[in-house]
Amino acid sequence: MPKEQHKPFSLSLKAIVLNQERRCLLLRRSGTSKNNPGKWEFPGGKMDHGETFDETLKREVREETGLEIRLLRPVDTAMSSLSNCHVVYLFMLAETEPGEVRLSTEHDRYHWADAREMESVDLAAQFRAVARQCTSFMAP
């Protein structure tokens, strides 16, 4: 059996965060990032031991952006393979109230994208299919 199949799996939760104007929050990975430097992505990250999905996403979005979110529902899944593991992504739809975005060092820019921009932004490959679905959530 090829070694590729024996890599461990990791679960990463990502939030599709919409603001009052129905724009979607995207974060750009810093240029020094080990994975996908300079690519845009949705906020989120890995679960800590003992956390629920909701707790993980609220914590990750707060750590990466300073924003508080309200989770609405699961949206989709995706998968990618890194050098040390396979990553399974679970995407959840969320809303946030107006607030100032304060980026962590993981990211160097943020953007509230409208539906037209979701197709053209330079997203990491594993997030492109989900981004296409976002336009249906962004309609008023």
JSON list of C-alpha atoms in Angstrom, two decimals:
[
{"chain": "A", "resi": 1, "resn": "MET", "atom": "CA", "xyz": [0.00, 0.00, 0.00]},
{"chain": "A", "resi": 2, "resn": "PRO", "atom": "CA", "xyz": [1.46, 3.43, -0.90]},
{"chain": "A", "resi": 3, "resn": "LYS", "atom": "CA", "xyz": [2.71, 5.55, 1.99]},
{"chain": "A", "resi": 4, "resn": "GLU", "atom": "CA", "xyz": [0.33, 8.37, 0.92]},
{"chain": "A", "resi": 5, "resn": "GLN", "atom": "CA", "xyz": [-2.64, 6.35, 2.18]},
{"chain": "A", "resi": 6, "resn": "HIS", "atom": "CA", "xyz": [-1.16, 5.97, 5.67]},
{"chain": "A", "resi": 7, "resn": "LYS", "atom": "CA", "xyz": [-0.99, 9.68, 6.47]},
{"chain": "A", "resi": 8, "resn": "PRO", "atom": "CA", "xyz": [-3.17, 10.72, 9.41]},
{"chain": "A", "resi": 9, "resn": "PHE", "atom": "CA", "xyz": [-6.32, 12.80, 8.98]},
{"chain": "A", "resi": 10, "resn": "SER", "atom": "CA", "xyz": [-6.89, 16.20, 10.52]},
{"chain": "A", "resi": 11, "resn": "LEU", "atom": "CA", "xyz": [-10.21, 18.05, 10.82]},
{"chain": "A", "resi": 12, "resn": "SER", "atom": "CA", "xyz": [-10.31, 21.78, 10.07]},
{"chain": "A", "resi": 13, "resn": "LEU", "atom": "CA", "xyz": [-13.44, 23.88, 10.52]},
{"chain": "A", "resi": 14, "resn": "LYS", "atom": "CA", "xyz": [-13.98, 26.92, 8.29]},
{"chain": "A", "resi": 15, "resn": "ALA", "atom": "CA", "xyz": [-16.58, 29.67, 8.66]},
{"chain": "A", "resi": 16, "resn": "ILE", "atom": "CA", "xyz": [-18.31, 31.36, 5.75]},
{"chain": "A", "resi": 17, "resn": "VAL", "atom": "CA", "xyz": [-18.85, 34.62, 7.63]},
{"chain": "A", "resi": 18, "resn": "LEU", "atom": "CA", "xyz": [-21.39, 37.06, 6.20]},
{"chain": "A", "resi": 19, "resn": "ASN", "atom": "CA", "xyz": [-21.75, 40.66, 7.36]},
{"chain": "A", "resi": 20, "resn": "GLN", "atom": "CA", "xyz": [-24.89, 42.86, 7.36]},
{"chain": "A", "resi": 21, "resn": "GLU", "atom": "CA", "xyz": [-24.33, 43.69, 3.66]},
{"chain": "A", "resi": 22, "resn": "ARG", "atom": "CA", "xyz": [-24.21, 39.95, 2.82]},
{"chain": "A", "resi": 23, "resn": "ARG", "atom": "CA", "xyz": [-20.51, 40.10, 1.95]},
{"chain": "A", "resi": 24, "resn": "CYS", "atom": "CA", "xyz": [-18.26, 37.15, 2.76]},
{"chain": "A", "resi": 25, "resn": "LEU", "atom": "CA", "xyz": [-15.11, 37.53, 4.87]},
{"chain": "A", "resi": 26, "resn": "LEU", "atom": "CA", "xyz": [-11.92, 36.26, 3.23]},
{"chain": "A", "resi": 27, "resn": "LEU", "atom": "CA", "xyz": [-8.45, 36.24, 4.79]},
{"chain": "A", "resi": 28, "resn": "ARG", "atom": "CA", "xyz": [-5.14, 36.17, 2.92]},
{"chain": "A", "resi": 29, "resn": "ARG", "atom": "CA", "xyz": [-2.46, 33.83, 4.29]},
{"chain": "A", "resi": 30, "resn": "SER", "atom": "CA", "xyz": [0.74, 35.65, 5.17]},
{"chain": "A", "resi": 31, "resn": "GLY", "atom": "CA", "xyz": [3.67, 35.28, 2.79]},
{"chain": "A", "resi": 32, "resn": "THR", "atom": "CA", "xyz": [5.60, 33.31, 5.41]},
{"chain": "A", "resi": 33, "resn": "SER", "atom": "CA", "xyz": [2.82, 30.73, 5.84]},
{"chain": "A", "resi": 34, "resn": "LYS", "atom": "CA", "xyz": [3.90, 27.10, 5.42]},
{"chain": "A", "resi": 35, "resn": "ASN", "atom": "CA", "xyz": [0.69, 26.23, 3.55]},
{"chain": "A", "resi": 36, "resn": "ASN", "atom": "CA", "xyz": [-0.85, 28.33, 0.77]},
{"chain": "A", "resi": 37, "resn": "PRO", "atom": "CA", "xyz": [1.17, 31.54, 1.31]},
{"chain": "A", "resi": 38, "resn": "GLY", "atom": "CA", "xyz": [-0.52, 34.56, -0.29]},
{"chain": "A", "resi": 39, "resn": "LYS", "atom": "CA", "xyz": [-3.74, 32.63, -1.00]},
{"chain": "A", "resi": 40, "resn": "TRP", "atom": "CA", "xyz": [-7.15, 33.67, 0.26]},
{"chain": "A", "resi": 41, "resn": "GLU", "atom": "CA", "xyz": [-9.21, 31.45, 2.56]},
{"chain": "A", "resi": 42, "resn": "PHE", "atom": "CA", "xyz": [-12.11, 31.38, 4.96]},
{"chain": "A", "resi": 43, "resn": "PRO", "atom": "CA", "xyz": [-11.39, 31.93, 8.68]},
{"chain": "A", "resi": 44, "resn": "GLY", "atom": "CA", "xyz": [-11.16, 28.85, 10.88]},
{"chain": "A", "resi": 45, "resn": "GLY", "atom": "CA", "xyz": [-8.81, 26.12, 12.00]},
{"chain": "A", "resi": 46, "resn": "LYS", "atom": "CA", "xyz": [-8.29, 22.90, 13.90]},
{"chain": "A", "resi": 47, "resn": "MET", "atom": "CA", "xyz": [-10.26, 21.71, 16.91]},
{"chain": "A", "resi": 48, "resn": "ASP", "atom": "CA", "xyz": [-8.72, 21.67, 20.36]},
{"chain": "A", "resi": 49, "resn": "HIS", "atom": "CA", "xyz": [-9.27, 18.52, 22.42]},
{"chain": "A", "resi": 50, "resn": "GLY", "atom": "CA", "xyz": [-12.72, 18.56, 24.04]},
{"chain": "A", "resi": 51, "resn": "GLU", "atom": "CA", "xyz": [-14.15, 21.36, 21.87]},
{"chain": "A", "resi": 52, "resn": "THR", "atom": "CA", "xyz": [-17.39, 21.19, 19.92]},
{"chain": "A", "resi": 53, "resn": "PHE", "atom": "CA", "xyz": [-17.60, 22.33, 16.29]},
{"chain": "A", "resi": 54, "resn": "ASP", "atom": "CA", "xyz": [-19.32, 25.54, 17.41]},
{"chain": "A", "resi": 55, "resn": "GLU", "atom": "CA", "xyz": [-16.72, 26.29, 20.09]},
{"chain": "A", "resi": 56, "resn": "THR", "atom": "CA", "xyz": [-13.87, 25.69, 17.65]},
{"chain": "A", "resi": 57, "resn": "LEU", "atom": "CA", "xyz": [-15.22, 28.00, 14.97]},
{"chain": "A", "resi": 58, "resn": "LYS", "atom": "CA", "xyz": [-16.14, 30.80, 17.37]},
{"chain": "A", "resi": 59, "resn": "ARG", "atom": "CA", "xyz": [-12.67, 30.62, 18.96]},
{"chain": "A", "resi": 60, "resn": "GLU", "atom": "CA", "xyz": [-10.81, 30.45, 15.64]},
{"chain": "A", "resi": 61, "resn": "VAL", "atom": "CA", "xyz": [-12.73, 33.36, 14.09]},
{"chain": "A", "resi": 62, "resn": "ARG", "atom": "CA", "xyz": [-12.19, 35.44, 17.26]},
{"chain": "A", "resi": 63, "resn": "GLU", "atom": "CA", "xyz": [-8.44, 34.62, 17.29]},
{"chain": "A", "resi": 64, "resn": "GLU", "atom": "CA", "xyz": [-7.95, 35.32, 13.56]},
{"chain": "A", "resi": 65, "resn": "THR", "atom": "CA", "xyz": [-10.21, 38.39, 13.21]},
{"chain": "A", "resi": 66, "resn": "GLY", "atom": "CA", "xyz": [-11.41, 39.65, 16.59]},
{"chain": "A", "resi": 67, "resn": "LEU", "atom": "CA", "xyz": [-15.02, 39.14, 15.43]},
{"chain": "A", "resi": 68, "resn": "GLU", "atom": "CA", "xyz": [-17.82, 37.31, 17.21]},
{"chain": "A", "resi": 69, "resn": "ILE", "atom": "CA", "xyz": [-20.01, 35.08, 15.03]},
{"chain": "A", "resi": 70, "resn": "ARG", "atom": "CA", "xyz": [-23.36, 33.34, 15.14]},
{"chain": "A", "resi": 71, "resn": "LEU", "atom": "CA", "xyz": [-23.28, 29.94, 13.46]},
{"chain": "A", "resi": 72, "resn": "LEU", "atom": "CA", "xyz": [-26.21, 29.11, 11.20]},
{"chain": "A", "resi": 73, "resn": "ARG", "atom": "CA", "xyz": [-25.68, 25.68, 9.60]},
{"chain": "A", "resi": 74, "resn": "PRO", "atom": "CA", "xyz": [-23.20, 23.31, 7.94]},
{"chain": "A", "resi": 75, "resn": "VAL", "atom": "CA", "xyz": [-22.60, 24.06, 4.25]},
{"chain": "A", "resi": 76, "resn": "ASP", "atom": "CA", "xyz": [-20.13, 21.63, 2.70]},
{"chain": "A", "resi": 77, "resn": "THR", "atom": "CA", "xyz": [-16.97, 19.57, 3.09]},
{"chain": "A", "resi": 78, "resn": "ALA", "atom": "CA", "xyz": [-13.69, 19.40, 1.20]},
{"chain": "A", "resi": 79, "resn": "MET", "atom": "CA", "xyz": [-10.38, 17.56, 1.47]},
{"chain": "A", "resi": 80, "resn": "SER", "atom": "CA", "xyz": [-6.75, 18.27, 0.69]},
{"chain": "A", "resi": 81, "resn": "SER", "atom": "CA", "xyz": [-3.47, 16.47, 1.20]},
{"chain": "A", "resi": 82, "resn": "LEU", "atom": "CA", "xyz": [-0.51, 18.13, 2.89]},
{"chain": "A", "resi": 83, "resn": "SER", "atom": "CA", "xyz": [2.96, 16.65, 3.22]},
{"chain": "A", "resi": 84, "resn": "ASN", "atom": "CA", "xyz": [2.26, 15.30, 6.71]},
{"chain": "A", "resi": 85, "resn": "CYS", "atom": "CA", "xyz": [-1.50, 14.62, 6.70]},
{"chain": "A", "resi": 86, "resn": "HIS", "atom": "CA", "xyz": [-4.82, 14.66, 4.88]},
{"chain": "A", "resi": 87, "resn": "VAL", "atom": "CA", "xyz": [-7.07, 17.55, 5.92]},
{"chain": "A", "resi": 88, "resn": "VAL", "atom": "CA", "xyz": [-10.85, 17.25, 5.96]},
{"chain": "A", "resi": 89, "resn": "TYR", "atom": "CA", "xyz": [-12.61, 20.63, 5.98]},
{"chain": "A", "resi": 90, "resn": "LEU", "atom": "CA", "xyz": [-16.10, 21.27, 7.34]},
{"chain": "A", "resi": 91, "resn": "PHE", "atom": "CA", "xyz": [-17.61, 24.61, 6.27]},
{"chain": "A", "resi": 92, "resn": "MET", "atom": "CA", "xyz": [-20.26, 26.33, 8.38]},
{"chain": "A", "resi": 93, "resn": "LEU", "atom": "CA", "xyz": [-22.33, 29.37, 7.45]},
{"chain": "A", "resi": 94, "resn": "ALA", "atom": "CA", "xyz": [-22.11, 32.20, 10.01]},
{"chain": "A", "resi": 95, "resn": "GLU", "atom": "CA", "xyz": [-23.13, 35.81, 10.51]},
{"chain": "A", "resi": 96, "resn": "THR", "atom": "CA", "xyz": [-21.37, 38.63, 12.33]},
{"chain": "A", "resi": 97, "resn": "GLU", "atom": "CA", "xyz": [-22.38, 42.03, 13.60]},
{"chain": "A", "resi": 98, "resn": "PRO", "atom": "CA", "xyz": [-20.46, 45.12, 12.47]},
{"chain": "A", "resi": 99, "resn": "GLY", "atom": "CA", "xyz": [-17.05, 45.28, 14.07]},
{"chain": "A", "resi": 100, "resn": "GLU", "atom": "CA", "xyz": [-13.41, 46.04, 13.40]},
{"chain": "A", "resi": 101, "resn": "VAL", "atom": "CA", "xyz": [-11.39, 43.18, 11.95]},
{"chain": "A", "resi": 102, "resn": "ARG", "atom": "CA", "xyz": [-8.10, 42.67, 13.83]},
{"chain": "A", "resi": 103, "resn": "LEU", "atom": "CA", "xyz": [-5.93, 40.15, 12.00]},
{"chain": "A", "resi": 104, "resn": "SER", "atom": "CA", "xyz": [-3.66, 37.63, 13.69]},
{"chain": "A", "resi": 105, "resn": "THR", "atom": "CA", "xyz": [-0.16, 37.01, 12.32]},
{"chain": "A", "resi": 106, "resn": "GLU", "atom": "CA", "xyz": [-1.47, 34.07, 10.23]},
{"chain": "A", "resi": 107, "resn": "HIS", "atom": "CA", "xyz": [-2.98, 36.51, 7.74]},
{"chain": "A", "resi": 108, "resn": "ASP", "atom": "CA", "xyz": [-1.87, 39.82, 6.26]},
{"chain": "A", "resi": 109, "resn": "ARG", "atom": "CA", "xyz": [-5.10, 41.08, 4.66]},
{"chain": "A", "resi": 110, "resn": "TYR", "atom": "CA", "xyz": [-8.84, 40.69, 4.84]},
{"chain": "A", "resi": 111, "resn": "HIS", "atom": "CA", "xyz": [-11.59, 41.48, 2.38]},
{"chain": "A", "resi": 112, "resn": "TRP", "atom": "CA", "xyz": [-15.39, 41.49, 2.52]},
{"chain": "A", "resi": 113, "resn": "ALA", "atom": "CA", "xyz": [-16.12, 39.99, -0.92]},
{"chain": "A", "resi": 114, "resn": "ASP", "atom": "CA", "xyz": [-19.37, 40.46, -2.80]},
{"chain": "A", "resi": 115, "resn": "ALA", "atom": "CA", "xyz": [-20.92, 37.68, -4.89]},
{"chain": "A", "resi": 116, "resn": "ARG", "atom": "CA", "xyz": [-19.12, 38.75, -8.10]},
{"chain": "A", "resi": 117, "resn": "GLU", "atom": "CA", "xyz": [-15.72, 38.67, -6.42]},
{"chain": "A", "resi": 118, "resn": "MET", "atom": "CA", "xyz": [-16.11, 35.14, -5.06]},
{"chain": "A", "resi": 119, "resn": "GLU", "atom": "CA", "xyz": [-15.42, 33.66, -8.53]},
{"chain": "A", "resi": 120, "resn": "SER", "atom": "CA", "xyz": [-12.26, 35.67, -9.22]},
{"chain": "A", "resi": 121, "resn": "VAL", "atom": "CA", "xyz": [-10.39, 35.85, -5.90]},
{"chain": "A", "resi": 122, "resn": "ASP", "atom": "CA", "xyz": [-7.15, 33.80, -5.65]},
{"chain": "A", "resi": 123, "resn": "LEU", "atom": "CA", "xyz": [-8.44, 31.18, -3.20]},
{"chain": "A", "resi": 124, "resn": "ALA", "atom": "CA", "xyz": [-6.55, 28.11, -2.09]},
{"chain": "A", "resi": 125, "resn": "ALA", "atom": "CA", "xyz": [-7.63, 25.27, -4.41]},
{"chain": "A", "resi": 126, "resn": "GLN", "atom": "CA", "xyz": [-9.54, 23.31, -1.76]},
{"chain": "A", "resi": 127, "resn": "PHE", "atom": "CA", "xyz": [-11.88, 26.28, -1.14]},
{"chain": "A", "resi": 128, "resn": "ARG", "atom": "CA", "xyz": [-12.89, 27.15, -4.72]},
{"chain": "A", "resi": 129, "resn": "ALA", "atom": "CA", "xyz": [-15.94, 24.87, -4.98]},
{"chain": "A", "resi": 130, "resn": "VAL", "atom": "CA", "xyz": [-17.32, 26.18, -1.68]},
{"chain": "A", "resi": 131, "resn": "ALA", "atom": "CA", "xyz": [-16.72, 29.77, -2.81]},
{"chain": "A", "resi": 132, "resn": "ARG", "atom": "CA", "xyz": [-18.93, 29.16, -5.86]},
{"chain": "A", "resi": 133, "resn": "GLN", "atom": "CA", "xyz": [-21.73, 28.05, -3.54]},
{"chain": "A", "resi": 134, "resn": "CYS", "atom": "CA", "xyz": [-21.37, 31.18, -1.41]},
{"chain": "A", "resi": 135, "resn": "THR", "atom": "CA", "xyz": [-23.18, 33.35, -3.94]},
{"chain": "A", "resi": 136, "resn": "SER", "atom": "CA", "xyz": [-26.47, 31.64, -3.03]},
{"chain": "A", "resi": 137, "resn": "PHE", "atom": "CA", "xyz": [-26.00, 32.60, 0.66]},
{"chain": "A", "resi": 138, "resn": "MET", "atom": "CA", "xyz": [-25.08, 36.16, -0.23]},
{"chain": "A", "resi": 139, "resn": "ALA", "atom": "CA", "xyz": [-28.36, 37.09, -1.92]},
{"chain": "A", "resi": 140, "resn": "PRO", "atom": "CA", "xyz": [-30.51, 39.38, 0.29]}
]
